[in-house]
Short mmCIF file of C-alpha atoms in Angstrom, two decimals:
data_model
loop_
_atom_site.label_atom_id
_atom_site.label_comp_id
_atom_site.label_asym_id
_atom_site.label_seq_id
_atom_site.Cartn_x
_atom_site.Cartn_y
_atom_site.Cartn_z
CA MET A 460 1.27 -8.08 4.95
CA GLU A 461 2.11 -6.47 1.70
CA ILE A 462 1.79 -2.86 0.51
CA ILE A 463 1.35 -2.27 -2.92
CA LEU A 464 1.70 0.94 -4.50
CA PHE A 465 0.23 1.21 -8.09
CA GLU A 466 2.41 3.89 -10.16
CA PRO A 467 3.70 5.95 -7.25
CA VAL A 468 4.82 9.61 -8.40
CA ILE A 469 6.19 11.23 -5.42
CA PRO A 470 9.56 9.89 -3.96
CA GLN A 471 9.67 11.33 -0.58
CA ASN A 472 6.07 9.18 -0.05
CA THR A 473 7.65 6.16 -1.18
CA GLY A 474 10.75 6.81 1.09
CA ASN A 475 8.44 7.16 4.24
CA ILE A 476 6.60 4.11 3.05
CA ILE A 477 9.75 2.21 3.25
CA ARG A 478 10.58 3.52 6.63
CA LEU A 479 7.00 2.32 7.38
CA CYS A 480 7.81 -1.28 6.13
CA LYS A 481 10.97 -1.55 8.00
CA ALA A 482 8.57 -0.60 11.16
CA THR A 483 5.85 -3.09 10.24
CA LYS A 484 7.81 -5.92 8.64
CA CYS A 485 5.59 -5.28 5.47
CA LYS A 486 6.67 -6.37 2.33
CA LEU A 487 6.51 -3.70 -0.50
CA THR A 488 5.77 -4.05 -4.28
CA LEU A 489 5.81 -0.96 -6.46
CA VAL A 490 3.99 -0.74 -9.97
CA LYS A 491 5.45 0.41 -12.91
CA PRO A 492 5.86 2.94 -14.05
CA LEU A 493 7.60 4.85 -11.29
CA GLY A 494 7.69 8.69 -11.38
CA PHE A 495 11.34 8.41 -10.09
CA THR A 496 14.09 5.99 -9.96
CA LEU A 497 14.96 3.84 -6.92
CA SER A 498 18.40 5.59 -6.38
CA GLU A 499 16.65 9.01 -6.51
CA LYS A 500 18.11 11.01 -3.75
CA ARG A 501 14.69 12.35 -2.28
CA LEU A 502 13.69 8.97 -1.78
CA ARG A 503 16.85 7.54 -0.26
CA ARG A 504 16.63 10.69 2.16
CA ALA A 505 12.91 10.10 3.16
CA GLY A 506 13.77 6.52 3.47
CA LEU A 507 16.96 6.76 5.16
CA ASP A 508 19.03 3.65 5.15
CA TYR A 509 15.97 1.35 5.55
CA HIS A 510 15.44 0.19 2.18
CA GLU A 511 18.53 -2.25 2.60
CA ASP A 512 16.17 -4.02 5.33
CA VAL A 513 12.78 -3.92 3.35
CA GLU A 514 11.89 -6.70 0.91
CA ILE A 515 11.03 -4.41 -2.34
CA GLN A 516 9.74 -5.47 -5.50
CA THR A 517 8.95 -3.74 -8.63
CA ILE A 518 6.26 -5.33 -11.20
CA ASP A 519 5.24 -4.20 -14.34
CA SER A 520 1.40 -5.19 -14.34
CA LEU A 521 -0.99 -5.05 -11.26
CA ASP A 522 -3.31 -7.26 -12.91
CA ASP A 523 -1.16 -10.07 -13.54
CA TYR A 524 0.18 -9.75 -10.06
CA LEU A 525 -2.97 -9.91 -8.35
CA LYS A 526 -4.14 -12.97 -10.75
CA LYS A 527 -0.95 -14.76 -9.73
CA PHE A 528 -2.02 -14.40 -5.89
CA SER A 529 -5.61 -14.77 -6.59
CA GLU A 530 -6.11 -16.78 -3.25
CA ARG A 531 -4.56 -14.02 -0.84
CA LYS A 532 -7.00 -11.37 0.39
CA LYS A 533 -6.87 -7.82 -1.27
CA TYR A 534 -7.95 -4.51 0.33
CA PHE A 535 -8.01 -1.80 -2.20
CA LEU A 536 -7.88 1.73 -0.79
CA SER A 537 -9.74 4.50 -2.26
CA SER A 538 -11.31 8.15 -1.12
CA LYS A 539 -14.42 6.92 -3.19
CA ALA A 540 -15.19 3.54 -1.62
CA SER A 541 -18.24 3.17 0.80
CA LYS A 542 -16.91 0.79 3.58
CA GLY A 543 -14.54 2.07 6.23
CA ILE A 544 -11.18 -0.06 6.48
CA HIS A 545 -12.12 -0.63 9.91
CA SER A 546 -14.95 -3.04 9.04
CA ALA A 547 -12.59 -5.35 6.85
CA ASP A 548 -11.08 -8.28 8.52
CA ILE A 549 -7.39 -7.67 7.37
CA ASP A 550 -5.71 -10.78 6.75
CA LYS A 551 -1.89 -11.18 8.22
CA ASP A 552 -0.89 -12.21 4.52
CA GLY A 553 -3.30 -9.28 2.81
CA MET A 554 -2.41 -7.10 -0.01
CA LEU A 555 -3.03 -3.59 0.89
CA ILE A 556 -3.20 -1.69 -2.57
CA PHE A 557 -3.14 2.01 -2.84
CA GLY A 558 -3.37 3.89 -5.93
CA SER A 559 -0.97 6.41 -7.37
CA GLU A 560 -0.94 9.80 -5.95
CA THR A 561 -2.34 11.52 -8.78
CA LYS A 562 -4.55 9.20 -10.74
CA GLY A 563 -5.52 6.71 -8.02
CA LEU A 564 -6.35 2.89 -9.11
CA PRO A 565 -7.28 2.04 -12.98
CA LYS A 566 -11.23 1.93 -13.63
CA ASN A 567 -10.68 -1.95 -14.47
CA ILE A 568 -9.54 -2.50 -11.07
CA HIS A 569 -12.62 -0.65 -9.50
CA GLU A 570 -14.75 -2.68 -11.63
CA GLU A 571 -13.25 -6.03 -10.92
CA TYR A 572 -12.74 -5.71 -7.34
CA SER A 573 -15.40 -3.39 -6.53
CA LYS A 574 -16.27 -5.60 -3.29
CA ASP A 575 -12.85 -5.00 -1.97
CA PHE A 576 -12.49 -1.46 -1.86
CA TYR A 577 -12.50 0.42 1.34
CA THR A 578 -11.81 4.08 2.51
CA ILE A 579 -10.21 5.62 5.41
CA PRO A 580 -13.03 7.61 7.48
CA MET A 581 -12.58 11.65 7.38
CA HIS A 582 -14.70 14.34 7.59
CA HIS A 583 -16.94 14.95 4.70
CA GLY A 584 -15.61 17.65 2.26
CA ALA A 585 -12.00 16.47 2.67
CA ARG A 586 -10.78 15.24 -0.36
CA CYS A 587 -8.09 12.86 0.54
CA LEU A 588 -5.03 12.33 2.85
CA ASN A 589 -1.51 11.91 1.91
CA LEU A 590 -0.60 8.55 0.42
CA ALA A 591 2.25 7.79 2.95
CA ASN A 592 -0.17 8.77 5.76
CA SER A 593 -2.73 6.64 4.14
CA VAL A 594 -0.48 3.40 4.14
CA SER A 595 0.55 3.99 7.87
CA ILE A 596 -3.27 4.07 9.01
CA VAL A 597 -4.28 1.02 7.32
CA ALA A 598 -1.05 -0.97 8.09
CA TYR A 599 -1.44 -0.09 11.57
CA GLU A 600 -5.03 -1.03 11.42
CA GLY A 601 -4.11 -4.44 10.13
CA LEU A 602 -1.49 -4.89 12.92
CA ARG A 603 -4.12 -3.87 15.41
CA GLN A 604 -6.26 -6.79 14.13
CA GLN A 605 -3.65 -8.82 14.25
CA ASP A 606 -3.11 -7.83 18.11
CA PHE A 607 0.53 -6.66 16.68
CA LYS A 608 1.57 -10.42 16.57
CA LEU A 609 3.44 -9.54 13.36
CA ILE A 610 5.73 -7.53 15.06
CA SER A 611 7.78 -7.55 18.14
CA LEU A 612 6.74 -4.44 20.74
#
């Protein structure tokens, strides 16, 4: 599975997601602009030394990247979606796409991929979860659906 973060702004979140990618063997794609540099101390502290063992790439355009891999299943996460992520059949090569901590995903993505949007079920009245926590929940749901065959136990 591939985790895609659209314009992340909090380095500690991305650092924690790097650690998650190490544990889950997920690839990490970061869509520019980033709200930090990849050499930033807070990012490295949160990610420890795991960044060296994780496949990380940065891209300039989410639209172009999604079109380039049009055949791959895509799962967009949003607190505004109506379907729970547990109802998705997460493919082992699927793209798990998360919006910026402050802005979410762009309107054109919501419009073009509306049928591929999911949410993490939570108590009514809760606005949203932390990005790193959300990525963890969704990545492990995908691994659970694959019977954890993508990682060695």
